[in-house]
Amino acid sequence: MKTQTILLKNRPEGKPTLSDFEFITKDIKETISSGEMLLETAYVSVDPYLRGRMSDAKSYVPPFELNKPIHSGVVAKVIDSKNDKFSEGDYVSGMLDWKTQQISKGEDLLKVDANKAPLSAYLGILGMTGLTAYCGLTQIGKPQAGETLVVSGAAGAVGSVVGQIGKILGLRVVGIAGTDEKIDMLKSKFGFDAGINYNTTDDMKSAIAEAAPDGVDIYFDNVGGPISDAIFFSINKFARIINCGAISVYNNIELPKGLSVQPFLVKNSALMQGFIVSNYAEKFPEAMKQLSEWLSEGKLTYTETIVDGFDNIPKAFIDLFEGKNKGKMIVKI
């Protein structure tokens, strides 16, 4: 039996290119041992944070090794099992290699139910995406009904969920995205109150002030850079700035320049905090229960950009940095 694998061939300089990845085909053992299972990949999640792991720089997780498989969130089918926790035909979700087939001992894998939600949802709204949105907004944002929430990268996987949770919790929600089509989607599908297209806006400072006339109480930041700098001119006293991501600067070769935020934070007694979702692991059961309830009640919805084919995983990843996704970017194998 053979498996296809995608390796990190080069550490990207600037935006990744297809030449930074290498496809290889290797043999995989025919017979699994006790405690093992054979998995066949069904869906692969590609996410902006993977760019950071491609650089050999200090971060919250070790970098990917050159000439070794890349891994991310994956939903896979159990083809054969000698593991008591999983049976043939089960589907599992967890951090797995970019391989068409692989052998696992089931460590840190969760069984997922295709009858309760589409399998791809376990990589998005019922996976790390939903947990990131819920935990970041509730634990750092501490929203109160009537407040104003602004979300950057609002048409992306996390941003679109953050905005919907904000609406459920009684907030006025403003989304920032890069096309008129995405802005229309934010308002019509996800219930945002207002939207700003940063590609057609010459003055973000004024656009934010107009969209949030009562000021900004919570800013959920997925992009960083000049868009996020403009927010500080509208923040209210005791505002909370939640730093989830900074996709606008991930590919920068030189140190980015930005606004000095300290005067804004001091003047407004504001909080600015970065986080990674694993900081709130103890909240995951609560978050999953609430997200599942909202989804089943029709209070939450989601959108996905699904690309077909194992060979297209690197391209789908690169397309994230050109804003080609609406919602979660997933590759179906």
Short mmCIF file of C-alpha atoms in Angstrom, two decimals:
data_model
loop_
_atom_site.label_atom_id
_atom_site.label_comp_id
_atom_site.label_asym_id
_atom_site.label_seq_id
_atom_site.Cartn_x
_atom_site.Cartn_y
_atom_site.Cartn_z
CA MET A 1 0.00 0.00 0.00
CA LYS A 2 1.26 3.48 -0.83
CA THR A 3 0.52 6.88 0.63
CA GLN A 4 1.06 10.35 -0.77
CA THR A 5 2.68 12.86 1.57
CA ILE A 6 3.30 16.62 1.40
CA LEU A 7 6.59 17.81 2.88
CA LEU A 8 7.90 21.27 3.68
CA LYS A 9 10.74 21.58 1.17
CA ASN A 10 11.82 25.19 1.81
CA ARG A 11 11.18 27.81 4.46
CA PRO A 12 9.21 30.50 2.58
CA GLU A 13 10.59 33.98 2.17
CA GLY A 14 7.58 36.23 2.04
CA LYS A 15 4.42 34.62 0.71
CA PRO A 16 4.72 30.84 0.29
CA THR A 17 4.93 29.40 -3.22
CA LEU A 18 4.20 25.95 -4.58
CA SER A 19 7.94 25.30 -4.82
CA ASP A 20 8.11 25.38 -1.00
CA PHE A 21 6.23 22.07 -0.91
CA GLU A 22 7.19 18.61 -2.12
CA PHE A 23 4.95 15.62 -2.90
CA ILE A 24 6.33 12.15 -2.31
CA THR A 25 4.84 8.66 -2.50
CA LYS A 26 5.95 6.10 0.07
CA ASP A 27 5.03 2.58 1.06
CA ILE A 28 2.95 2.09 4.18
CA LYS A 29 2.94 -1.19 6.08
CA GLU A 30 0.12 -3.55 5.17
CA THR A 31 -0.57 -4.90 8.66
CA ILE A 32 -1.27 -2.70 11.65
CA SER A 33 -0.18 -3.63 15.18
CA SER A 34 -2.16 -3.79 18.40
CA GLY A 35 -3.39 -0.33 19.41
CA GLU A 36 -2.99 1.07 15.91
CA MET A 37 -5.45 1.99 13.19
CA LEU A 38 -5.20 2.81 9.51
CA LEU A 39 -6.68 6.17 8.57
CA GLU A 40 -7.75 7.53 5.21
CA THR A 41 -7.83 11.33 5.00
CA ALA A 42 -11.23 12.82 4.16
CA TYR A 43 -10.83 16.59 4.83
CA VAL A 44 -7.82 18.80 5.51
CA SER A 45 -7.93 22.22 7.15
CA VAL A 46 -5.58 24.93 5.88
CA ASP A 47 -5.15 27.90 8.21
CA PRO A 48 -3.12 31.13 8.29
CA TYR A 49 -1.28 30.15 11.48
CA LEU A 50 0.51 27.39 9.55
CA ARG A 51 2.59 30.12 7.88
CA GLY A 52 4.27 30.89 11.19
CA ARG A 53 5.24 27.25 11.66
CA MET A 54 6.99 27.27 8.30
CA SER A 55 9.51 29.81 9.62
CA ASP A 56 12.35 28.82 11.91
CA ALA A 57 11.42 31.37 14.53
CA LYS A 58 10.40 31.24 18.16
CA SER A 59 6.65 30.84 18.52
CA TYR A 60 4.05 29.17 20.71
CA VAL A 61 4.56 25.87 18.85
CA PRO A 62 7.73 24.39 17.33
CA PRO A 63 8.32 25.09 13.62
CA PHE A 64 7.73 22.44 11.00
CA GLU A 65 10.90 20.52 10.13
CA LEU A 66 12.23 20.70 6.60
CA ASN A 67 11.66 17.59 4.50
CA LYS A 68 9.12 16.32 7.02
CA PRO A 69 5.32 16.11 6.64
CA ILE A 70 3.23 19.18 7.35
CA HIS A 71 0.26 18.61 9.64
CA SER A 72 -2.93 20.44 10.51
CA GLY A 73 -6.52 19.70 11.46
CA VAL A 74 -7.77 16.63 9.59
CA VAL A 75 -10.92 14.52 9.50
CA ALA A 76 -10.11 10.93 8.57
CA LYS A 77 -11.95 7.64 8.17
CA VAL A 78 -10.87 4.55 10.09
CA ILE A 79 -10.17 1.90 7.44
CA ASP A 80 -8.85 -0.75 9.81
CA SER A 81 -8.50 -0.78 13.57
CA LYS A 82 -6.78 -2.71 16.32
CA ASN A 83 -7.50 0.10 18.77
CA ASP A 84 -10.22 -0.50 21.37
CA LYS A 85 -11.42 3.12 21.22
CA PHE A 86 -12.10 3.22 17.48
CA SER A 87 -13.80 0.89 15.04
CA GLU A 88 -13.62 0.44 11.29
CA GLY A 89 -15.90 3.01 9.65
CA ASP A 90 -15.54 5.61 12.40
CA TYR A 91 -14.50 9.15 11.55
CA VAL A 92 -11.95 10.95 13.69
CA SER A 93 -10.68 14.52 13.94
CA GLY A 94 -7.34 15.82 15.15
CA MET A 95 -3.90 17.05 14.17
CA LEU A 96 -2.63 14.67 11.49
CA ASP A 97 -0.06 14.69 8.70
CA TRP A 98 -0.82 15.80 5.16
CA LYS A 99 -1.00 12.21 3.91
CA THR A 100 -3.62 10.29 1.98
CA GLN A 101 -3.31 7.34 4.39
CA GLN A 102 -1.48 7.03 7.70
CA ILE A 103 -1.21 4.84 10.75
CA SER A 104 -2.14 6.26 14.15
CA LYS A 105 -2.39 5.07 17.72
CA GLY A 106 -5.38 7.36 18.21
CA GLU A 107 -3.64 9.77 20.57
CA ASP A 108 -5.43 13.14 20.80
CA LEU A 109 -8.01 12.08 18.19
CA LEU A 110 -11.72 12.58 18.73
CA LYS A 111 -14.52 10.51 17.23
CA VAL A 112 -16.92 12.69 15.24
CA ASP A 113 -20.47 11.96 14.17
CA ALA A 114 -21.40 12.55 10.53
CA ASN A 115 -25.07 12.22 11.45
CA LYS A 116 -25.00 15.28 13.74
CA ALA A 117 -23.14 17.65 11.41
CA PRO A 118 -21.27 17.53 8.08
CA LEU A 119 -17.78 16.16 8.60
CA SER A 120 -16.16 19.37 7.40
CA ALA A 121 -17.88 21.27 10.24
CA TYR A 122 -15.61 19.51 12.74
CA LEU A 123 -12.69 21.42 11.23
CA GLY A 124 -14.60 24.69 11.37
CA ILE A 125 -17.50 25.82 13.49
CA LEU A 126 -17.43 22.65 15.64
CA GLY A 127 -13.64 22.52 15.69
CA MET A 128 -10.75 24.87 16.37
CA THR A 129 -12.45 27.68 14.44
CA GLY A 130 -15.56 27.74 16.62
CA LEU A 131 -13.57 27.27 19.82
CA THR A 132 -11.27 30.16 18.91
CA ALA A 133 -14.19 32.47 18.20
CA TYR A 134 -16.14 31.54 21.33
CA CYS A 135 -13.26 31.53 23.80
CA GLY A 136 -11.58 34.67 22.48
CA LEU A 137 -14.78 36.70 22.47
CA THR A 138 -16.22 35.49 25.77
CA GLN A 139 -13.05 35.16 27.85
CA ILE A 140 -11.20 38.30 26.72
CA GLY A 141 -13.98 40.39 25.17
CA LYS A 142 -16.42 39.82 28.05
CA PRO A 143 -19.28 41.19 25.94
CA GLN A 144 -22.21 43.05 27.41
CA ALA A 145 -25.49 43.53 25.55
CA GLY A 146 -25.66 46.87 23.75
CA GLU A 147 -21.92 47.17 23.17
CA THR A 148 -20.28 47.52 19.75
CA LEU A 149 -18.04 44.77 18.38
CA VAL A 150 -15.81 45.25 15.33
CA VAL A 151 -14.31 42.19 13.63
CA SER A 152 -11.49 42.25 11.08
CA GLY A 153 -11.11 39.36 8.67
CA ALA A 154 -14.83 39.11 9.28
CA ALA A 155 -15.59 36.94 6.25
CA GLY A 156 -13.01 34.38 7.29
CA ALA A 157 -13.60 31.24 9.30
CA VAL A 158 -13.12 32.68 12.79
CA GLY A 159 -14.37 36.20 12.07
CA SER A 160 -17.73 35.10 10.68
CA VAL A 161 -18.41 33.02 13.80
CA VAL A 162 -17.28 35.80 16.16
CA GLY A 163 -19.77 38.20 14.57
CA GLN A 164 -22.64 35.76 14.87
CA ILE A 165 -21.88 35.05 18.53
CA GLY A 166 -21.77 38.80 19.08
CA LYS A 167 -25.26 39.15 17.63
CA ILE A 168 -26.58 36.28 19.77
CA LEU A 169 -25.18 38.07 22.83
CA GLY A 170 -26.89 41.35 21.93
CA LEU A 171 -24.03 43.35 20.42
CA ARG A 172 -23.95 45.74 17.48
CA VAL A 173 -21.51 44.06 15.07
CA VAL A 174 -19.39 45.66 12.36
CA GLY A 175 -17.35 43.49 9.99
CA ILE A 176 -14.29 44.42 7.93
CA ALA A 177 -13.61 42.40 4.77
CA GLY A 178 -12.04 42.82 1.32
CA THR A 179 -14.86 42.69 -1.26
CA ASP A 180 -18.40 44.03 -1.62
CA GLU A 181 -19.56 40.44 -2.09
CA LYS A 182 -18.11 39.50 1.29
CA ILE A 183 -19.68 42.55 2.95
CA ASP A 184 -23.08 41.58 1.51
CA MET A 185 -22.59 38.04 2.85
CA LEU A 186 -21.74 39.34 6.33
CA LYS A 187 -24.98 41.30 6.50
CA SER A 188 -27.34 38.93 4.68
CA LYS A 189 -26.11 35.54 5.89
CA PHE A 190 -24.42 36.26 9.22
CA GLY A 191 -26.54 39.16 10.48
CA PHE A 192 -23.80 41.79 10.86
CA ASP A 193 -25.19 45.31 11.30
CA ALA A 194 -22.62 47.03 9.08
CA GLY A 195 -19.57 46.28 6.98
CA ILE A 196 -16.47 48.03 5.65
CA ASN A 197 -14.68 47.01 2.45
CA TYR A 198 -11.06 47.91 3.20
CA ASN A 199 -10.11 47.67 -0.49
CA THR A 200 -12.50 50.45 -1.50
CA THR A 201 -12.08 52.61 1.61
CA ASP A 202 -9.48 55.38 1.48
CA ASP A 203 -9.92 56.45 5.10
CA MET A 204 -10.38 53.53 7.50
CA LYS A 205 -10.37 55.82 10.52
CA SER A 206 -13.43 57.70 9.24
CA ALA A 207 -15.13 54.55 7.96
CA ILE A 208 -14.89 52.90 11.37
CA ALA A 209 -16.19 56.02 13.11
CA GLU A 210 -19.17 56.08 10.75
CA ALA A 211 -19.94 52.35 11.09
CA ALA A 212 -19.55 52.48 14.89
CA PRO A 213 -21.01 55.88 15.87
CA ASP A 214 -21.09 54.97 19.55
CA GLY A 215 -17.44 53.90 19.51
CA VAL A 216 -15.85 50.46 19.69
CA ASP A 217 -16.10 48.43 22.88
CA ILE A 218 -14.62 45.18 21.57
CA TYR A 219 -12.28 44.66 18.62
CA PHE A 220 -11.61 41.10 17.49
CA ASP A 221 -8.43 41.34 15.41
CA ASN A 222 -7.59 38.70 12.82
CA VAL A 223 -5.42 40.79 10.49
CA GLY A 224 -3.17 43.30 12.26
CA GLY A 225 -1.50 46.07 10.22
CA PRO A 226 -2.99 49.45 9.20
CA ILE A 227 -6.60 48.26 9.41
CA SER A 228 -6.16 47.43 13.06
CA ASP A 229 -4.24 50.65 13.73
CA ALA A 230 -7.29 52.65 12.61
CA ILE A 231 -9.46 51.01 15.28
CA PHE A 232 -7.69 52.77 18.14
CA PHE A 233 -9.09 56.16 17.17
CA SER A 234 -12.61 54.87 17.94
CA ILE A 235 -12.14 52.73 21.04
CA ASN A 236 -14.23 53.52 24.11
CA LYS A 237 -13.17 53.60 27.72
CA PHE A 238 -12.46 50.09 29.00
CA ALA A 239 -12.42 48.72 25.43
CA ARG A 240 -11.09 45.19 24.90
CA ILE A 241 -8.82 44.48 21.92
CA ILE A 242 -8.55 40.75 21.22
CA ASN A 243 -5.50 39.77 19.16
CA CYS A 244 -6.28 36.46 17.45
CA GLY A 245 -4.20 36.75 14.28
CA ALA A 246 -2.20 39.05 12.04
CA ILE A 247 -2.48 37.60 8.54
CA SER A 248 -1.62 40.96 6.94
CA VAL A 249 1.96 40.77 8.25
CA TYR A 250 2.68 37.02 8.31
CA ASN A 251 4.60 37.17 5.03
CA ASN A 252 6.55 40.34 5.81
CA ILE A 253 10.30 39.97 5.45
CA GLU A 254 11.09 43.26 7.19
CA LEU A 255 9.84 44.26 10.63
CA PRO A 256 6.44 45.93 10.08
CA LYS A 257 5.88 49.50 11.26
CA GLY A 258 2.73 50.43 13.07
CA LEU A 259 0.94 52.88 15.30
CA SER A 260 2.15 53.40 18.87
CA VAL A 261 -0.87 52.02 20.71
CA GLN A 262 0.16 52.76 24.30
CA PRO A 263 -1.35 56.28 24.46
CA PHE A 264 -4.71 54.93 23.27
CA LEU A 265 -4.64 52.11 25.82
CA VAL A 266 -3.71 54.42 28.69
CA LYS A 267 -6.20 57.16 27.77
CA ASN A 268 -9.06 54.66 27.54
CA SER A 269 -8.00 52.22 30.28
CA ALA A 270 -8.26 49.63 27.51
CA LEU A 271 -7.16 46.00 27.47
CA MET A 272 -5.20 44.51 24.55
CA GLN A 273 -4.50 40.81 24.79
CA GLY A 274 -3.23 38.14 22.45
CA PHE A 275 -4.23 34.50 22.80
CA ILE A 276 -4.10 31.04 21.35
CA VAL A 277 -7.12 28.81 21.69
CA SER A 278 -5.33 26.19 23.82
CA ASN A 279 -5.07 28.80 26.60
CA TYR A 280 -8.73 28.07 27.28
CA ALA A 281 -8.74 24.27 27.02
CA GLU A 282 -10.74 24.00 30.24
CA LYS A 283 -13.54 25.93 28.50
CA PHE A 284 -13.74 23.60 25.49
CA PRO A 285 -16.58 21.36 26.83
CA GLU A 286 -18.70 24.43 27.63
CA ALA A 287 -17.87 25.99 24.26
CA MET A 288 -18.65 22.86 22.25
CA LYS A 289 -21.95 22.37 24.07
CA GLN A 290 -23.01 25.97 23.42
CA LEU A 291 -21.84 26.04 19.78
CA SER A 292 -23.64 22.76 19.07
CA GLU A 293 -26.86 24.08 20.63
CA TRP A 294 -26.75 27.33 18.68
CA LEU A 295 -26.03 25.44 15.46
CA SER A 296 -28.92 23.00 15.99
CA GLU A 297 -31.26 25.89 16.88
CA GLY A 298 -30.35 27.73 13.67
CA LYS A 299 -28.78 30.64 15.56
CA LEU A 300 -25.39 29.92 14.02
CA THR A 301 -24.55 29.18 10.42
CA TYR A 302 -21.29 28.93 8.53
CA THR A 303 -19.77 29.07 5.11
CA GLU A 304 -16.91 27.07 3.67
CA THR A 305 -14.63 27.25 0.70
CA ILE A 306 -14.04 23.62 -0.23
CA VAL A 307 -11.28 22.76 -2.68
CA ASP A 308 -11.19 19.26 -4.16
CA GLY A 309 -8.10 17.09 -4.31
CA PHE A 310 -5.08 16.21 -2.20
CA ASP A 311 -2.80 17.77 -4.81
CA ASN A 312 -4.46 21.14 -4.22
CA ILE A 313 -3.68 21.44 -0.49
CA PRO A 314 -0.65 23.77 -0.95
CA LYS A 315 -2.49 26.01 -3.41
CA ALA A 316 -5.51 26.27 -1.11
CA PHE A 317 -3.18 27.31 1.70
CA ILE A 318 -1.50 29.98 -0.45
CA ASP A 319 -4.90 31.27 -1.58
CA LEU A 320 -5.66 32.25 2.03
CA PHE A 321 -3.18 35.12 1.71
CA GLU A 322 -5.00 36.44 -1.34
CA GLY A 323 -8.39 36.41 0.38
CA LYS A 324 -9.84 33.78 -1.95
CA ASN A 325 -11.75 32.04 0.84
CA LYS A 326 -15.16 32.76 2.28
CA GLY A 327 -15.31 31.28 5.72
CA LYS A 328 -13.28 28.17 6.42
CA MET A 329 -10.85 26.95 3.74
CA ILE A 330 -10.99 23.16 3.55
CA VAL A 331 -9.62 20.61 1.11
CA LYS A 332 -11.76 17.56 0.40
CA ILE A 333 -9.76 14.49 -0.50
#
